[in-house]
Short mmCIF file of C-alpha atoms in Angstrom, two decimals:
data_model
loop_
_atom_site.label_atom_id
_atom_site.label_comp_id
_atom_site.label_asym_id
_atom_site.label_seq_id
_atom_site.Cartn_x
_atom_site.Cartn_y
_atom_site.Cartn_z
CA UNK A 1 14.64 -2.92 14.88
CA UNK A 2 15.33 -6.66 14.28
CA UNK A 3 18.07 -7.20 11.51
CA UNK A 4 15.90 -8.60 8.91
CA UNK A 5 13.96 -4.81 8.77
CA UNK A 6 17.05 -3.32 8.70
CA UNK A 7 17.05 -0.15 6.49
CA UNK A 8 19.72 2.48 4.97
CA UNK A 9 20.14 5.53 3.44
CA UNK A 10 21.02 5.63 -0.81
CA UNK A 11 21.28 8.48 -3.05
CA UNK A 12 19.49 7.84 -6.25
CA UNK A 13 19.19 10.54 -9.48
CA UNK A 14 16.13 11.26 -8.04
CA UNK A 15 16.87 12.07 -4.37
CA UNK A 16 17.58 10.36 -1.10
CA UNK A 17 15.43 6.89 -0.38
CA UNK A 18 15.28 4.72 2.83
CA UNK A 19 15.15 1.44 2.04
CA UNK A 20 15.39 -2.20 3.32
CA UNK A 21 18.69 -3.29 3.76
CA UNK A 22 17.38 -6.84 1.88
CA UNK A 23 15.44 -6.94 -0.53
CA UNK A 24 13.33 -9.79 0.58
CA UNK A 25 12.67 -7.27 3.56
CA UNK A 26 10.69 -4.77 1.04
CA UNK A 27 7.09 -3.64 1.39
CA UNK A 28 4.46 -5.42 -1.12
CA UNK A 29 3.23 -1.53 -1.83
CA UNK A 30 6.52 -0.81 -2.62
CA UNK A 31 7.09 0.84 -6.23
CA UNK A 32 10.73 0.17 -8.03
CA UNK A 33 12.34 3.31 -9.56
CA UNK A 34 11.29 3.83 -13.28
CA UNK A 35 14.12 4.11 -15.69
CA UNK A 36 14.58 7.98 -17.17
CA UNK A 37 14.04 8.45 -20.59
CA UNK A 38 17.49 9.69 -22.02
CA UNK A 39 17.76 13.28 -22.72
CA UNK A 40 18.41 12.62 -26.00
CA UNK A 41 15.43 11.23 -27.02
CA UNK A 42 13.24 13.96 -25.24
CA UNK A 43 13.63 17.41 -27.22
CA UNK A 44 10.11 18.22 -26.16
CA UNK A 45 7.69 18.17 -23.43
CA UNK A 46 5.76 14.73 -23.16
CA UNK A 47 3.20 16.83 -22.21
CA UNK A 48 2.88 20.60 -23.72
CA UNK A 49 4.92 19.86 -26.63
CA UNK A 50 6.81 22.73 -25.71
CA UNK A 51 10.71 22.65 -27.16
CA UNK A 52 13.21 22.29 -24.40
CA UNK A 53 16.07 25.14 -25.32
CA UNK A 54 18.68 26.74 -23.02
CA UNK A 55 15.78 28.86 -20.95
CA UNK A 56 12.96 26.08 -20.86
CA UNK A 57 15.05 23.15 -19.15
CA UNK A 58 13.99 19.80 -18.91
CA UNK A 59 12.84 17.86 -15.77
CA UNK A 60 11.99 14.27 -15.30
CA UNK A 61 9.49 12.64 -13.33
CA UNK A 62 10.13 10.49 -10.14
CA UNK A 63 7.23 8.14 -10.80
CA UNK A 64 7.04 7.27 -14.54
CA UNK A 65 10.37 8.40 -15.32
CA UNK A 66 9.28 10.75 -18.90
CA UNK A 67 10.45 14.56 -19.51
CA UNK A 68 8.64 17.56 -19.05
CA UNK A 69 9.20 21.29 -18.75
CA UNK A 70 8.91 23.21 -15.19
CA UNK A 71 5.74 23.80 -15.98
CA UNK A 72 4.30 20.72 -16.58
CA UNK A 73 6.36 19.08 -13.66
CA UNK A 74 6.16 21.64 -10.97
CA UNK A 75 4.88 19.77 -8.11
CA UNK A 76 6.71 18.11 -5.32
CA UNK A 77 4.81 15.80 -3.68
CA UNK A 78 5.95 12.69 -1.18
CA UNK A 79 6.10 9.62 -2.75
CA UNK A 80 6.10 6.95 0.22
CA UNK A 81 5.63 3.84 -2.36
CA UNK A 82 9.38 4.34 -3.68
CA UNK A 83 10.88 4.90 -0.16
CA UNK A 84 11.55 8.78 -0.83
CA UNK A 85 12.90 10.80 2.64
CA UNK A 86 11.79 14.41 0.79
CA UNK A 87 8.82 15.06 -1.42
CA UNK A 88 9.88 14.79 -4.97
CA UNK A 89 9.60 16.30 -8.58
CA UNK A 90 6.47 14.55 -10.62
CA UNK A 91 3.86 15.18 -13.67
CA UNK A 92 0.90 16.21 -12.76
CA UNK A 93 -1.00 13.22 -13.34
CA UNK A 94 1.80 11.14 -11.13
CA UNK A 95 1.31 13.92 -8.95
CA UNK A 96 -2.37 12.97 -8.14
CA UNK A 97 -2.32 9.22 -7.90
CA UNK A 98 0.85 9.81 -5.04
CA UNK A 99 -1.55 11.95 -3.11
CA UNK A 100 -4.03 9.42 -2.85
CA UNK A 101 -1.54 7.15 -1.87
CA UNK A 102 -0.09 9.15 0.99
CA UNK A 103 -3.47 9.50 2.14
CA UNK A 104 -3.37 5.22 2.36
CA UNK A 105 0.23 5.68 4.37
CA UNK A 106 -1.03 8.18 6.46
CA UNK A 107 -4.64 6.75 7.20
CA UNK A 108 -5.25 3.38 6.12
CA UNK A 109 -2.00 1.72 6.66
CA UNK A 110 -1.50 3.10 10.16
CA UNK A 111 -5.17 1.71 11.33
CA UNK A 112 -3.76 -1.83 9.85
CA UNK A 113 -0.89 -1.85 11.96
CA UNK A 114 -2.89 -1.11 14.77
CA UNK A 115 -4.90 -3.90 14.97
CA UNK A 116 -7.96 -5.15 15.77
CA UNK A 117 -10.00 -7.88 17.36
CA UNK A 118 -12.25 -10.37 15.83
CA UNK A 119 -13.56 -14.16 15.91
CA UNK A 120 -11.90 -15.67 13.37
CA UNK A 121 -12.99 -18.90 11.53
CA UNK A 122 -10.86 -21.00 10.03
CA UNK A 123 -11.97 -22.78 6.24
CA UNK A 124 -15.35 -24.54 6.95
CA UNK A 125 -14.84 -25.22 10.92
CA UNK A 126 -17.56 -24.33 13.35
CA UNK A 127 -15.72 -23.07 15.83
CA UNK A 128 -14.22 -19.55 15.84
CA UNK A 129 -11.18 -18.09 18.15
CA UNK A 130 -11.27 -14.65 19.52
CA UNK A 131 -7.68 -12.86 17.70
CA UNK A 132 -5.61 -9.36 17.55
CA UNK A 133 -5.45 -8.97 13.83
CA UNK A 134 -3.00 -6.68 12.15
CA UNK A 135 -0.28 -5.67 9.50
CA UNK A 136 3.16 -6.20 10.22
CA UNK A 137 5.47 -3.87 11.04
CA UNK A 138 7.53 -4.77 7.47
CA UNK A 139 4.14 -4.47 5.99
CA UNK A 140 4.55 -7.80 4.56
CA UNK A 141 2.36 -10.45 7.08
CA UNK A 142 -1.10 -10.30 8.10
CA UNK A 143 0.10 -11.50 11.91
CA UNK A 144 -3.31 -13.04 13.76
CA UNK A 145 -2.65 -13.66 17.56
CA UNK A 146 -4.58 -15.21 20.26
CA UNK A 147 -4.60 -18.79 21.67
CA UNK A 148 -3.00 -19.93 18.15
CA UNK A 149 -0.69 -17.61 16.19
CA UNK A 150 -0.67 -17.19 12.27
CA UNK A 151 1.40 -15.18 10.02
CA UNK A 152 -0.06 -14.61 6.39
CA UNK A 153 2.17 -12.88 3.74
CA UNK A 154 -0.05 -10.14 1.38
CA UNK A 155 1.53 -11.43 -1.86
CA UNK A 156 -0.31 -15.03 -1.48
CA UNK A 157 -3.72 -13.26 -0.35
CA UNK A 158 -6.16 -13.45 -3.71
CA UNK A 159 -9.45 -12.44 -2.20
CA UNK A 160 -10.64 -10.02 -0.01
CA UNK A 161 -14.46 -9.87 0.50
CA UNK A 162 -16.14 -6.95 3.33
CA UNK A 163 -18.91 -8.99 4.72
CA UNK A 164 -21.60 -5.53 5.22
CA UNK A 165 -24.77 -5.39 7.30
CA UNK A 166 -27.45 -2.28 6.97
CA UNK A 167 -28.70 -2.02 3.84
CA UNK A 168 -32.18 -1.03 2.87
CA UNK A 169 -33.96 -0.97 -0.22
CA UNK A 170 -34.57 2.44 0.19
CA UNK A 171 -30.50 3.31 0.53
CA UNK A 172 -29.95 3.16 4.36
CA UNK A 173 -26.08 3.09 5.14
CA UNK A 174 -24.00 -0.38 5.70
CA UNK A 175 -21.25 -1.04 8.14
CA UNK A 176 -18.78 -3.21 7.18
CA UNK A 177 -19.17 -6.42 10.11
CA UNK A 178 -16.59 -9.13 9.07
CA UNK A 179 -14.26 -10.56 6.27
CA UNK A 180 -13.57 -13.35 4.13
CA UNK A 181 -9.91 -13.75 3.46
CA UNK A 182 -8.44 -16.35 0.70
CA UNK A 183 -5.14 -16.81 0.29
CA UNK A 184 -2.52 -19.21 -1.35
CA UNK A 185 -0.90 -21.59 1.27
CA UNK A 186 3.03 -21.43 0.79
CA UNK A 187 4.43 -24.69 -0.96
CA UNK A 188 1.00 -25.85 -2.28
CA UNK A 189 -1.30 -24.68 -5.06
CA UNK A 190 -4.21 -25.01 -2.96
CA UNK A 191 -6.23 -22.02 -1.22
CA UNK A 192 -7.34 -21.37 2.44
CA UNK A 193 -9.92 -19.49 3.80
CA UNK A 194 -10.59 -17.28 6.48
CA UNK A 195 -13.37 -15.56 7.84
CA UNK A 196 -13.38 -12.41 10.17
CA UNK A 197 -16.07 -11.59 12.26
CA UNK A 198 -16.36 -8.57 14.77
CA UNK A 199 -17.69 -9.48 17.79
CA UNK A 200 -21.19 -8.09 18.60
CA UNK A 201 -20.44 -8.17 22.40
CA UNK A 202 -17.28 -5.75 21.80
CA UNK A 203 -19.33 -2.58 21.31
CA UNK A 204 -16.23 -0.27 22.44
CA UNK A 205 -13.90 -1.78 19.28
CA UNK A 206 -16.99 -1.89 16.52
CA UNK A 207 -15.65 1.28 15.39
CA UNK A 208 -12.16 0.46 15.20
CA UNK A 209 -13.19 -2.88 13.49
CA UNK A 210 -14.92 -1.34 11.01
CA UNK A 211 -12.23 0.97 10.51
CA UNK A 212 -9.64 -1.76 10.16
CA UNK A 213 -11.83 -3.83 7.43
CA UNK A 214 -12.44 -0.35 5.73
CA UNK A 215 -8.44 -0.51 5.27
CA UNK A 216 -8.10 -3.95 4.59
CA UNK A 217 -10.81 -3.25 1.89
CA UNK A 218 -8.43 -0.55 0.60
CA UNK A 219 -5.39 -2.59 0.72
CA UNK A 220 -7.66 -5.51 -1.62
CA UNK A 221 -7.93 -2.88 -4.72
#
């Protein structure tokens, strides 16, 4: 692990995080700790209503931070976006947004860092060049190799459009065959363009292609 992805253990109120050592090093789909409401200023449930006494104790939720009884605040679930070693406390509606997300760490983001190939094309050039594409292992640069090498960071990408082919009137199913990236060039205000394009001739990598624009796709909303 090079020094700038450097990571260490911290205890916070709400349970034991791995984190970059810098915080330049930090994920973009990385979540910052929500302040607790004070006990003070939390006699009841934010959810039920319910009045918090010596036998119906008070718990607060990892992700947004409010107060709720056990009941309302039951579920332990990971929470990946804020760094969390152990699944941890949350509300119910907290509860089912993390889910999806550990779905994204355990699916989506995994194919991205994977890679795949394509013929990219840069702005309005002619000419394409065959590339690895994938997520870095910081999550923070879309790292294209081949014959040239480019590093984009995900904060300064503002579009990302799937490029389908497939569809029928009737409904027929579309596959997702290329991309076009925009994204803010660093020390300018202008925008570049890129366009990703799996290669017809690599039959045995359409799938993961697809796969990997699927994520990308996912990473866009």
């Amino acid at each position: 692990m090079s020094g700038g992805d450097a990571k260490k253990l911290v205890r916070s109120p709400s349970g034991l995080r791995m984190v970059p050592e810098h915080r330049a090093a930090r994920s973009p789909f990385g979540l910052d700790e929500p302040p607790w409401v004070p006990d003070k200023e939390c006699p009841r449930c934010m959810q039920c209503d319910t009045k918090f006494d010596f036998i119906t104790r008070k718990h607060h939720c990892r992700r947004c931070g409010k107060c709720f009884c056990d009941k309302c605040c039951s579920k332990k679930v990971p929470l990946p976006r804020m760094c969390f070693v152990d699944p941890v406390r949350q509300c119910a509606e907290c509860a089912l947004v993390s889910q999806k997300e550990s779905e994204f760490y355990d699916k989506q983001l995994k194919v991205l860092m994977n890679g795949a190939t394509f013929f990219v094309t840069l702005g309005t050039s002619d000419k394409s060049e065959l590339m690895v594409c994938r997520l870095s292992n910081n999550q923070r640069y879309l790292v294209l190799d081949g014959d040239s090498h480019y590093e984009i960071e995900i904060i300064q990408i503002s579009t990302v459009q799937i490029l389908t082919e497939g569809f029928t009137p009737g409904g027929g199913n579309t596959r997702a065959v290329g991309m076009i990236l925009q994204y803010k060039v660093p020390g300018s205000e202008e925008e570049a363009q890129m366009k990703f394009t799996a290669g017809e001739d690599f039959s045995c990598n359409k799938k993961l292609s697809a796969a990997w624009l699927a994520a990308m796709h996912k990473v866009s909303k």
